Amino acid sequence: MDRQRLRQQQPAPWRQRIRTGALLRVVAIAAVLCALPVLVAWAAAPELGAGSQDAVRPVGPQAAHILDLWRLTLAISSAVFVAILLAFLYAIWRAPRATAATPADLSVLQRDEPGPRRSVLGAIVVSTLLLFALIVASVLTDRALAALSLRVALHIEVTAHQWWWEARYDDQEPSRVFSVANELHIPVNRPVVMTLQADDVIHSFWVPNLAGKKDLIPGRTATLQLRADEPGSYRGQCAEFCGLQHAWMAMLVVAEPEERYQAWAEQQRAVAAEPANEAQRRGREVFLASTCVMCHTISGTLANARRAPDLTHLASRSMLAAGALPNTPDQLAQWIANPQQFKPGSNMPPLQLPQADLQSLVAYLSSLR
């Protein structure tokens, strides 16, 4: 009778194996669920250089240094996680089994356990060394980021607004300075120094294929150095919550060979093209007679305001409203008629125009390349 009762109190070995196997299955499922979003994001990512926004596919030395630090951090963190998980499973495997009728064993509270103490002290020492290694790696990465050669660097002054980006290309000759909005062009294999500032609230400039994040704080000036080693279009994003339309504060950085960049820059320095037909001429009249001139600039005309994006070469850009819409005549007409429909809270009010005047205005703006 006593032997049968003892057999009932002690779980059979196959039950222990089932319990351990269930734990292993739970761990495996958790690992798959954690990795699934990364795999989906990787599969859905665009081709490198085709508007990609991916920190693990660097195209410049700054992003490559940051990726190396991330990989080291991931490797150390993964090794620590696996070690803790294995220790957890080993403790469960070796723990004595009990039932509701088994009395509690409190003798361990009075008994010295040198083995577990050594294990804890060893884990503390190893953790301290690993953290110190990460600190050293972080310092070395910071020094590597600051070591980028700035010879013949291109200087761009970037100002963040709610919710769009203004980029002013500096030059020794004031007549060659020009401004663009939301779409920056840079030459390949040439360093770029960006002076960053915010016009209203805190923003964060981030083009992950090219460099790390840099905060833009009102009243302060920050500097970001980067270089693109491969041509292509790389998407950036404000990485600091800055208000209602934070998600629609994107930018595009187009890296291209020096010759193409110089041709683009000369085009941006030119004044707006003259209207080529009656519809475009009527559109320019509508623009100059409306409230558009209170915020926007079109060089070569009387419109010279600085509170909104420069429209001198609007048609040369691929997107409207900092990535909210593609730059097509139909989307441009809808944006002008009711910006709040697409970007609630933006500073641009609806422009109520007769349909004929709206179409003429769109025809004129679509000719500004």
mmCIF file of C-alpha atoms in Angstrom:
data_model
loop_
_atom_site.group_PDB
_atom_site.id
_atom_site.type_symbol
_atom_site.label_atom_id
_atom_site.label_comp_id
_atom_site.label_asym_id
_atom_site.label_seq_id
_atom_site.Cartn_x
_atom_site.Cartn_y
_atom_site.Cartn_z
ATOM 1 C CA MET A 1 0.000 0.000 0.000
ATOM 2 C CA ASP A 2 2.798 2.425 0.924
ATOM 3 C CA ARG A 3 4.732 1.467 -2.205
ATOM 4 C CA GLN A 4 1.681 2.139 -4.391
ATOM 5 C CA ARG A 5 1.106 5.524 -2.717
ATOM 6 C CA LEU A 6 4.768 6.480 -3.256
ATOM 7 C CA ARG A 7 4.484 5.467 -6.916
ATOM 8 C CA GLN A 8 1.453 7.732 -7.298
ATOM 9 C CA GLN A 9 3.259 10.663 -5.672
ATOM 10 C CA GLN A 10 6.335 10.428 -7.918
ATOM 11 C CA PRO A 11 5.608 11.328 -11.529
ATOM 12 C CA ALA A 12 6.677 8.795 -14.097
ATOM 13 C CA PRO A 13 9.760 9.594 -16.272
ATOM 14 C CA TRP A 14 7.590 9.865 -19.368
ATOM 15 C CA ARG A 15 5.569 12.591 -17.671
ATOM 16 C CA GLN A 16 8.781 14.519 -16.982
ATOM 17 C CA ARG A 17 9.756 14.187 -20.628
ATOM 18 C CA ILE A 18 6.351 15.454 -21.745
ATOM 19 C CA ARG A 19 6.605 18.450 -19.388
ATOM 20 C CA THR A 20 10.108 19.335 -20.657
ATOM 21 C CA GLY A 21 9.089 18.804 -24.265
ATOM 22 C CA ALA A 22 6.156 21.165 -23.802
ATOM 23 C CA LEU A 23 8.502 23.841 -22.450
ATOM 24 C CA LEU A 24 10.817 23.422 -25.422
ATOM 25 C CA ARG A 25 7.875 23.732 -27.810
ATOM 26 C CA VAL A 26 6.728 26.917 -26.077
ATOM 27 C CA VAL A 27 10.227 28.397 -26.384
ATOM 28 C CA ALA A 28 10.428 27.440 -30.064
ATOM 29 C CA ILE A 29 7.029 28.987 -30.823
ATOM 30 C CA ALA A 30 8.001 32.181 -28.979
ATOM 31 C CA ALA A 31 11.227 32.421 -30.988
ATOM 32 C CA VAL A 32 9.334 31.989 -34.269
ATOM 33 C CA LEU A 33 6.763 34.618 -33.301
ATOM 34 C CA CYS A 34 9.547 37.064 -32.411
ATOM 35 C CA ALA A 35 11.357 36.463 -35.700
ATOM 36 C CA LEU A 36 8.228 36.524 -37.883
ATOM 37 C CA PRO A 37 7.788 40.353 -37.997
ATOM 38 C CA VAL A 38 11.456 40.758 -38.962
ATOM 39 C CA LEU A 39 11.119 38.201 -41.763
ATOM 40 C CA VAL A 40 7.913 39.807 -43.047
ATOM 41 C CA ALA A 41 9.485 43.281 -42.984
ATOM 42 C CA TRP A 42 12.543 41.962 -44.830
ATOM 43 C CA ALA A 43 10.417 40.289 -47.501
ATOM 44 C CA ALA A 44 8.292 43.426 -47.996
ATOM 45 C CA ALA A 45 11.258 45.828 -48.155
ATOM 46 C CA PRO A 46 11.819 47.516 -51.534
ATOM 47 C CA GLU A 47 14.928 46.931 -53.604
ATOM 48 C CA LEU A 48 18.045 48.622 -52.278
ATOM 49 C CA GLY A 49 18.156 52.137 -53.695
ATOM 50 C CA ALA A 50 14.528 52.100 -54.843
ATOM 51 C CA GLY A 51 13.157 54.090 -51.933
ATOM 52 C CA SER A 52 14.496 51.596 -49.415
ATOM 53 C CA GLN A 53 14.512 52.419 -45.700
ATOM 54 C CA ASP A 54 16.553 49.704 -44.055
ATOM 55 C CA ALA A 55 19.232 50.060 -41.387
ATOM 56 C CA VAL A 56 20.668 46.590 -42.088
ATOM 57 C CA ARG A 57 21.495 47.469 -45.712
ATOM 58 C CA PRO A 58 24.006 50.333 -45.396
ATOM 59 C CA VAL A 59 25.249 52.235 -48.434
ATOM 60 C CA GLY A 60 27.683 54.491 -46.612
ATOM 61 C CA PRO A 61 30.419 54.269 -43.952
ATOM 62 C CA GLN A 62 28.344 55.907 -41.198
ATOM 63 C CA ALA A 63 25.494 53.435 -41.505
ATOM 64 C CA ALA A 64 28.005 50.563 -41.785
ATOM 65 C CA HIS A 65 29.679 51.496 -38.475
ATOM 66 C CA ILE A 66 26.299 51.649 -36.748
ATOM 67 C CA LEU A 67 25.327 48.272 -38.225
ATOM 68 C CA ASP A 68 28.549 46.692 -36.927
ATOM 69 C CA LEU A 69 27.755 47.962 -33.426
ATOM 70 C CA TRP A 70 24.184 46.666 -33.716
ATOM 71 C CA ARG A 71 25.401 43.225 -34.808
ATOM 72 C CA LEU A 72 27.815 43.022 -31.868
ATOM 73 C CA THR A 73 25.064 44.092 -29.459
ATOM 74 C CA LEU A 74 22.665 41.557 -30.976
ATOM 75 C CA ALA A 75 25.237 38.742 -30.742
ATOM 76 C CA ILE A 76 26.047 39.440 -27.087
ATOM 77 C CA SER A 77 22.393 39.895 -26.129
ATOM 78 C CA SER A 78 21.411 36.690 -27.946
ATOM 79 C CA ALA A 79 24.185 34.716 -26.230
ATOM 80 C CA VAL A 80 23.077 36.009 -22.814
ATOM 81 C CA PHE A 81 19.441 35.212 -23.599
ATOM 82 C CA VAL A 82 20.299 31.655 -24.690
ATOM 83 C CA ALA A 83 22.457 31.116 -21.589
ATOM 84 C CA ILE A 84 19.681 32.304 -19.272
ATOM 85 C CA LEU A 85 17.112 30.183 -21.099
ATOM 86 C CA LEU A 86 19.288 27.063 -20.887
ATOM 87 C CA ALA A 87 19.897 27.657 -17.187
ATOM 88 C CA PHE A 88 16.156 28.060 -16.693
ATOM 89 C CA LEU A 89 15.375 24.802 -18.505
ATOM 90 C CA TYR A 90 18.173 22.976 -16.631
ATOM 91 C CA ALA A 91 16.794 24.182 -13.305
ATOM 92 C CA ILE A 92 13.325 22.941 -14.233
ATOM 93 C CA TRP A 93 14.735 19.595 -15.382
ATOM 94 C CA ARG A 94 16.710 19.027 -12.182
ATOM 95 C CA ALA A 95 14.099 20.391 -9.766
ATOM 96 C CA PRO A 96 12.533 17.707 -7.510
ATOM 97 C CA ARG A 97 8.934 16.883 -8.292
ATOM 98 C CA ALA A 98 6.267 17.091 -5.632
ATOM 99 C CA THR A 99 2.549 16.662 -5.166
ATOM 100 C CA ALA A 100 -0.032 18.393 -3.018
ATOM 101 C CA ALA A 101 0.616 15.795 -0.292
ATOM 102 C CA THR A 102 4.396 16.293 -0.246
ATOM 103 C CA PRO A 103 5.551 18.398 2.744
ATOM 104 C CA ALA A 104 7.542 21.535 1.991
ATOM 105 C CA ASP A 105 11.320 21.184 2.292
ATOM 106 C CA LEU A 106 12.562 24.313 4.095
ATOM 107 C CA SER A 107 15.987 22.956 4.934
ATOM 108 C CA VAL A 108 17.527 24.796 1.963
ATOM 109 C CA LEU A 109 16.954 28.055 3.821
ATOM 110 C CA GLN A 110 19.450 27.029 6.502
ATOM 111 C CA ARG A 111 21.887 25.077 4.301
ATOM 112 C CA ASP A 112 24.902 26.723 2.667
ATOM 113 C CA GLU A 113 24.933 26.315 -1.136
ATOM 114 C CA PRO A 114 28.375 27.233 -2.509
ATOM 115 C CA GLY A 115 27.572 25.949 -6.005
ATOM 116 C CA PRO A 116 24.695 28.344 -6.757
ATOM 117 C CA ARG A 117 26.640 31.187 -5.118
ATOM 118 C CA ARG A 118 29.591 30.612 -7.454
ATOM 119 C CA SER A 119 27.236 30.462 -10.426
ATOM 120 C CA VAL A 120 25.623 33.801 -9.527
ATOM 121 C CA LEU A 121 28.988 35.489 -8.910
ATOM 122 C CA GLY A 122 30.309 34.125 -12.201
ATOM 123 C CA ALA A 123 27.247 35.391 -14.065
ATOM 124 C CA ILE A 124 27.712 38.852 -12.511
ATOM 125 C CA VAL A 125 31.369 38.968 -13.575
ATOM 126 C CA VAL A 126 30.578 37.828 -17.125
ATOM 127 C CA SER A 127 27.698 40.334 -17.422
ATOM 128 C CA THR A 128 29.948 43.174 -16.239
ATOM 129 C CA LEU A 129 32.631 42.272 -18.758
ATOM 130 C CA LEU A 130 30.107 42.071 -21.591
ATOM 131 C CA LEU A 131 28.606 45.446 -20.680
ATOM 132 C CA PHE A 132 32.093 46.949 -20.550
ATOM 133 C CA ALA A 133 32.796 45.481 -23.995
ATOM 134 C CA LEU A 134 29.647 47.152 -25.344
ATOM 135 C CA ILE A 135 30.718 50.483 -23.824
ATOM 136 C CA VAL A 136 34.122 50.225 -25.505
ATOM 137 C CA ALA A 137 32.495 49.265 -28.824
ATOM 138 C CA SER A 138 30.103 52.229 -28.558
ATOM 139 C CA VAL A 139 32.975 54.665 -27.932
ATOM 140 C CA LEU A 140 34.981 53.249 -30.849
ATOM 141 C CA THR A 141 31.924 53.510 -33.116
ATOM 142 C CA ASP A 142 31.425 57.137 -32.112
ATOM 143 C CA ARG A 143 35.078 57.879 -32.935
ATOM 144 C CA ALA A 144 34.714 56.124 -36.281
ATOM 145 C CA LEU A 145 31.628 58.220 -37.111
ATOM 146 C CA ALA A 146 33.565 61.411 -36.359
ATOM 147 C CA ALA A 147 36.534 60.300 -38.481
ATOM 148 C CA LEU A 148 34.755 60.706 -41.842
ATOM 149 C CA SER A 149 36.877 62.817 -44.181
ATOM 150 C CA LEU A 150 35.096 66.079 -45.012
ATOM 151 C CA ARG A 151 37.307 67.186 -47.875
ATOM 152 C CA VAL A 152 35.247 68.902 -50.632
ATOM 153 C CA ALA A 153 32.128 68.253 -48.571
ATOM 154 C CA LEU A 154 28.702 69.420 -49.677
ATOM 155 C CA HIS A 155 26.983 71.605 -47.067
ATOM 156 C CA ILE A 156 23.216 71.458 -46.644
ATOM 157 C CA GLU A 157 21.154 73.278 -44.036
ATOM 158 C CA VAL A 158 18.096 71.209 -43.125
ATOM 159 C CA THR A 159 15.187 72.731 -41.207
ATOM 160 C CA ALA A 160 12.359 70.577 -39.855
ATOM 161 C CA HIS A 161 8.822 71.977 -39.845
ATOM 162 C CA GLN A 162 5.478 70.473 -38.921
ATOM 163 C CA TRP A 163 5.383 68.385 -41.051
ATOM 164 C CA TRP A 164 7.902 68.770 -43.874
ATOM 165 C CA TRP A 165 11.622 69.182 -44.508
ATOM 166 C CA GLU A 166 13.336 72.248 -45.931
ATOM 167 C CA ALA A 167 16.849 71.867 -47.349
ATOM 168 C CA ARG A 168 19.012 74.859 -48.239
ATOM 169 C CA TYR A 169 22.104 74.116 -50.345
ATOM 170 C CA ASP A 170 24.907 76.472 -49.335
ATOM 171 C CA ASP A 171 27.475 77.931 -51.692
ATOM 172 C CA GLN A 172 30.245 80.517 -51.480
ATOM 173 C CA GLU A 173 28.368 82.562 -54.052
ATOM 174 C CA PRO A 174 25.018 83.707 -52.616
ATOM 175 C CA SER A 175 23.459 83.662 -56.086
ATOM 176 C CA ARG A 176 24.021 79.894 -56.284
ATOM 177 C CA VAL A 177 22.189 79.078 -53.033
ATOM 178 C CA PHE A 178 18.857 77.306 -53.521
ATOM 179 C CA SER A 179 16.217 75.518 -51.464
ATOM 180 C CA VAL A 180 14.189 72.346 -51.949
ATOM 181 C CA ALA A 181 11.571 70.527 -49.896
ATOM 182 C CA ASN A 182 11.382 66.881 -48.812
ATOM 183 C CA GLU A 183 13.588 65.552 -51.625
ATOM 184 C CA LEU A 184 17.354 65.941 -51.251
ATOM 185 C CA HIS A 185 19.929 65.087 -53.906
ATOM 186 C CA ILE A 186 23.539 64.317 -53.001
ATOM 187 C CA PRO A 187 26.550 63.190 -55.059
ATOM 188 C CA VAL A 188 27.880 59.645 -54.645
ATOM 189 C CA ASN A 189 31.279 59.194 -52.940
ATOM 190 C CA ARG A 190 31.319 62.771 -51.674
ATOM 191 C CA PRO A 191 30.870 63.659 -47.993
ATOM 192 C CA VAL A 192 27.849 65.700 -46.959
ATOM 193 C CA VAL A 193 27.670 67.897 -43.875
ATOM 194 C CA MET A 194 24.114 68.634 -42.776
ATOM 195 C CA THR A 195 23.384 71.436 -40.341
ATOM 196 C CA LEU A 196 20.131 70.532 -38.634
ATOM 197 C CA GLN A 197 17.632 72.767 -36.858
ATOM 198 C CA ALA A 198 13.956 72.698 -35.929
ATOM 199 C CA ASP A 199 11.440 75.456 -36.555
ATOM 200 C CA ASP A 200 8.767 74.468 -34.042
ATOM 201 C CA VAL A 201 9.052 71.260 -31.979
ATOM 202 C CA ILE A 202 11.606 68.486 -31.542
ATOM 203 C CA HIS A 203 12.145 66.386 -34.683
ATOM 204 C CA SER A 204 14.668 63.670 -35.557
ATOM 205 C CA PHE A 205 16.407 63.264 -38.929
ATOM 206 C CA TRP A 206 16.883 59.615 -39.889
ATOM 207 C CA VAL A 207 17.870 58.048 -43.211
ATOM 208 C CA PRO A 208 18.814 54.550 -41.980
ATOM 209 C CA ASN A 209 20.626 53.421 -45.151
ATOM 210 C CA LEU A 210 23.008 56.369 -44.814
ATOM 211 C CA ALA A 211 23.400 57.345 -41.153
ATOM 212 C CA GLY A 212 21.962 57.183 -37.660
ATOM 213 C CA LYS A 213 19.363 59.400 -36.024
ATOM 214 C CA LYS A 214 20.036 63.002 -35.074
ATOM 215 C CA ASP A 215 17.623 65.064 -33.005
ATOM 216 C CA LEU A 216 16.635 68.579 -34.060
ATOM 217 C CA ILE A 217 15.818 70.732 -31.029
ATOM 218 C CA PRO A 218 14.375 74.249 -31.373
ATOM 219 C CA GLY A 219 16.980 76.868 -30.535
ATOM 220 C CA ARG A 220 19.906 74.471 -31.043
ATOM 221 C CA THR A 221 21.975 73.466 -34.052
ATOM 222 C CA ALA A 222 23.136 69.909 -34.699
ATOM 223 C CA THR A 223 25.482 68.502 -37.335
ATOM 224 C CA LEU A 224 25.241 65.216 -39.214
ATOM 225 C CA GLN A 225 27.948 63.819 -41.488
ATOM 226 C CA LEU A 226 27.253 61.148 -44.074
ATOM 227 C CA ARG A 227 28.338 59.761 -47.424
ATOM 228 C CA ALA A 228 26.545 57.610 -49.983
ATOM 229 C CA ASP A 229 28.695 55.025 -51.746
ATOM 230 C CA GLU A 230 25.960 53.612 -53.968
ATOM 231 C CA PRO A 231 23.520 55.518 -56.194
ATOM 232 C CA GLY A 232 19.813 55.187 -55.517
ATOM 233 C CA SER A 233 16.863 56.663 -53.638
ATOM 234 C CA TYR A 234 16.798 56.208 -49.873
ATOM 235 C CA ARG A 235 13.768 57.015 -47.769
ATOM 236 C CA GLY A 236 14.100 58.921 -44.524
ATOM 237 C CA GLN A 237 11.641 59.649 -41.752
ATOM 238 C CA CYS A 238 11.222 61.907 -38.766
ATOM 239 C CA ALA A 239 12.027 59.551 -35.890
ATOM 240 C CA GLU A 240 10.727 61.705 -33.024
ATOM 241 C CA PHE A 241 6.991 62.091 -32.439
ATOM 242 C CA CYS A 242 6.273 65.677 -33.460
ATOM 243 C CA GLY A 243 2.509 65.925 -33.640
ATOM 244 C CA LEU A 244 -0.567 64.634 -35.398
ATOM 245 C CA GLN A 245 1.043 64.027 -38.808
ATOM 246 C CA HIS A 246 4.376 62.706 -37.546
ATOM 247 C CA ALA A 247 4.000 59.548 -39.661
ATOM 248 C CA TRP A 248 3.646 61.695 -42.804
ATOM 249 C CA MET A 249 6.939 63.511 -42.386
ATOM 250 C CA ALA A 250 9.075 61.547 -44.788
ATOM 251 C CA MET A 251 11.928 62.581 -47.029
ATOM 252 C CA LEU A 252 13.775 61.111 -49.980
ATOM 253 C CA VAL A 253 17.554 61.289 -50.380
ATOM 254 C CA VAL A 254 18.633 60.654 -53.969
ATOM 255 C CA ALA A 255 22.299 59.700 -54.356
ATOM 256 C CA GLU A 256 23.586 60.051 -57.908
ATOM 257 C CA PRO A 257 26.888 60.442 -59.787
ATOM 258 C CA GLU A 258 28.587 63.830 -59.562
ATOM 259 C CA GLU A 259 27.685 64.825 -63.133
ATOM 260 C CA ARG A 260 23.985 64.124 -62.639
ATOM 261 C CA TYR A 261 23.999 65.886 -59.299
ATOM 262 C CA GLN A 262 25.577 69.008 -60.792
ATOM 263 C CA ALA A 263 22.998 69.001 -63.584
ATOM 264 C CA TRP A 264 20.204 68.707 -61.020
ATOM 265 C CA ALA A 265 21.678 71.518 -58.903
ATOM 266 C CA GLU A 266 21.914 73.841 -61.912
ATOM 267 C CA GLN A 267 18.296 73.085 -62.721
ATOM 268 C CA GLN A 268 17.264 73.940 -59.142
ATOM 269 C CA ARG A 269 19.150 77.252 -59.311
ATOM 270 C CA ALA A 270 17.248 78.327 -62.413
ATOM 271 C CA VAL A 271 14.147 80.485 -62.126
ATOM 272 C CA ALA A 272 10.745 79.009 -62.829
ATOM 273 C CA ALA A 273 9.949 78.215 -66.441
ATOM 274 C CA GLU A 274 7.717 80.625 -68.304
ATOM 275 C CA PRO A 275 4.199 79.356 -69.065
ATOM 276 C CA ALA A 276 4.072 77.588 -72.429
ATOM 277 C CA ASN A 277 0.360 77.913 -73.173
ATOM 278 C CA GLU A 278 -2.752 79.824 -72.204
ATOM 279 C CA ALA A 279 -3.785 77.385 -69.458
ATOM 280 C CA GLN A 280 -0.407 77.724 -67.750
ATOM 281 C CA ARG A 281 -0.463 81.506 -68.053
ATOM 282 C CA ARG A 282 -3.896 81.553 -66.484
ATOM 283 C CA GLY A 283 -2.608 79.231 -63.742
ATOM 284 C CA ARG A 284 0.206 81.627 -62.891
ATOM 285 C CA GLU A 285 -2.297 84.476 -62.632
ATOM 286 C CA VAL A 286 -4.459 82.394 -60.312
ATOM 287 C CA PHE A 287 -1.449 81.549 -58.150
ATOM 288 C CA LEU A 288 -0.307 85.175 -57.824
ATOM 289 C CA ALA A 289 -3.852 86.399 -57.102
ATOM 290 C CA SER A 290 -4.583 83.780 -54.411
ATOM 291 C CA THR A 291 -3.401 83.263 -50.852
ATOM 292 C CA CYS A 292 -0.672 80.904 -52.149
ATOM 293 C CA VAL A 293 1.774 83.835 -52.329
ATOM 294 C CA MET A 294 1.465 84.346 -48.570
ATOM 295 C CA CYS A 295 3.403 81.139 -47.876
ATOM 296 C CA HIS A 296 5.124 79.848 -51.036
ATOM 297 C CA THR A 297 7.972 80.927 -53.289
ATOM 298 C CA ILE A 298 8.276 80.625 -57.057
ATOM 299 C CA SER A 299 11.508 82.267 -58.210
ATOM 300 C CA GLY A 300 11.119 84.619 -61.145
ATOM 301 C CA THR A 301 7.688 85.734 -59.905
ATOM 302 C CA LEU A 302 6.429 88.059 -57.189
ATOM 303 C CA ALA A 303 5.845 85.105 -54.853
ATOM 304 C CA ASN A 304 8.684 85.159 -52.333
ATOM 305 C CA ALA A 305 7.267 83.879 -49.016
ATOM 306 C CA ARG A 306 9.210 81.412 -46.838
ATOM 307 C CA ARG A 307 6.606 79.745 -44.628
ATOM 308 C CA ALA A 308 5.946 76.740 -46.877
ATOM 309 C CA PRO A 309 7.839 74.627 -49.441
ATOM 310 C CA ASP A 310 9.518 76.370 -52.368
ATOM 311 C CA LEU A 311 7.476 75.523 -55.490
ATOM 312 C CA THR A 312 9.948 76.761 -58.120
ATOM 313 C CA HIS A 313 10.620 73.208 -59.329
ATOM 314 C CA LEU A 314 7.679 71.388 -57.772
ATOM 315 C CA ALA A 315 7.083 69.069 -60.753
ATOM 316 C CA SER A 316 10.603 67.636 -60.481
ATOM 317 C CA ARG A 317 9.775 66.004 -57.130
ATOM 318 C CA SER A 318 8.299 62.539 -56.801
ATOM 319 C CA MET A 319 5.991 63.160 -53.844
ATOM 320 C CA LEU A 320 3.712 65.751 -52.285
ATOM 321 C CA ALA A 321 3.178 66.703 -48.631
ATOM 322 C CA ALA A 322 6.318 64.951 -47.355
ATOM 323 C CA GLY A 323 5.329 61.550 -48.686
ATOM 324 C CA ALA A 324 1.579 61.695 -48.121
ATOM 325 C CA LEU A 325 0.764 61.664 -51.865
ATOM 326 C CA PRO A 326 2.474 60.890 -55.171
ATOM 327 C CA ASN A 327 3.190 63.954 -57.281
ATOM 328 C CA THR A 328 0.626 63.598 -60.060
ATOM 329 C CA PRO A 329 -1.702 66.286 -61.506
ATOM 330 C CA ASP A 330 -4.786 64.583 -60.106
ATOM 331 C CA GLN A 331 -3.338 64.241 -56.588
ATOM 332 C CA LEU A 332 -2.012 67.805 -56.753
ATOM 333 C CA ALA A 333 -5.490 69.125 -57.591
ATOM 334 C CA GLN A 334 -7.020 67.204 -54.684
ATOM 335 C CA TRP A 335 -4.299 68.405 -52.325
ATOM 336 C CA ILE A 336 -4.822 72.069 -53.284
ATOM 337 C CA ALA A 337 -8.590 71.804 -52.955
ATOM 338 C CA ASN A 338 -8.552 70.156 -49.511
ATOM 339 C CA PRO A 339 -5.200 69.386 -47.834
ATOM 340 C CA GLN A 340 -6.933 68.473 -44.566
ATOM 341 C CA GLN A 341 -8.505 65.482 -46.286
ATOM 342 C CA PHE A 342 -5.070 63.878 -46.597
ATOM 343 C CA LYS A 343 -3.075 65.527 -43.809
ATOM 344 C CA PRO A 344 -5.342 66.768 -40.990
ATOM 345 C CA GLY A 345 -3.712 69.457 -38.899
ATOM 346 C CA SER A 346 -1.305 70.683 -41.576
ATOM 347 C CA ASN A 347 -0.833 74.424 -41.896
ATOM 348 C CA MET A 348 -2.112 74.602 -45.485
ATOM 349 C CA PRO A 349 -5.788 75.662 -45.639
ATOM 350 C CA PRO A 350 -8.196 74.521 -48.373
ATOM 351 C CA LEU A 351 -8.189 76.704 -51.488
ATOM 352 C CA GLN A 352 -11.690 77.140 -52.863
ATOM 353 C CA LEU A 353 -11.379 77.836 -56.592
ATOM 354 C CA PRO A 354 -13.650 77.408 -59.589
ATOM 355 C CA GLN A 355 -12.899 74.143 -61.344
ATOM 356 C CA ALA A 356 -11.471 75.895 -64.414
ATOM 357 C CA ASP A 357 -9.100 77.985 -62.298
ATOM 358 C CA LEU A 358 -8.042 74.919 -60.293
ATOM 359 C CA GLN A 359 -7.188 73.018 -63.481
ATOM 360 C CA SER A 360 -5.221 75.987 -64.803
ATOM 361 C CA LEU A 361 -3.311 76.272 -61.518
ATOM 362 C CA VAL A 362 -2.467 72.559 -61.625
ATOM 363 C CA ALA A 363 -1.340 72.902 -65.249
ATOM 364 C CA TYR A 364 1.024 75.724 -64.266
ATOM 365 C CA LEU A 365 2.469 73.989 -61.192
ATOM 366 C CA SER A 366 2.913 70.743 -63.153
ATOM 367 C CA SER A 367 5.101 72.619 -65.633
ATOM 368 C CA LEU A 368 7.583 73.743 -62.972
ATOM 369 C CA ARG A 369 10.435 71.297 -63.469
#
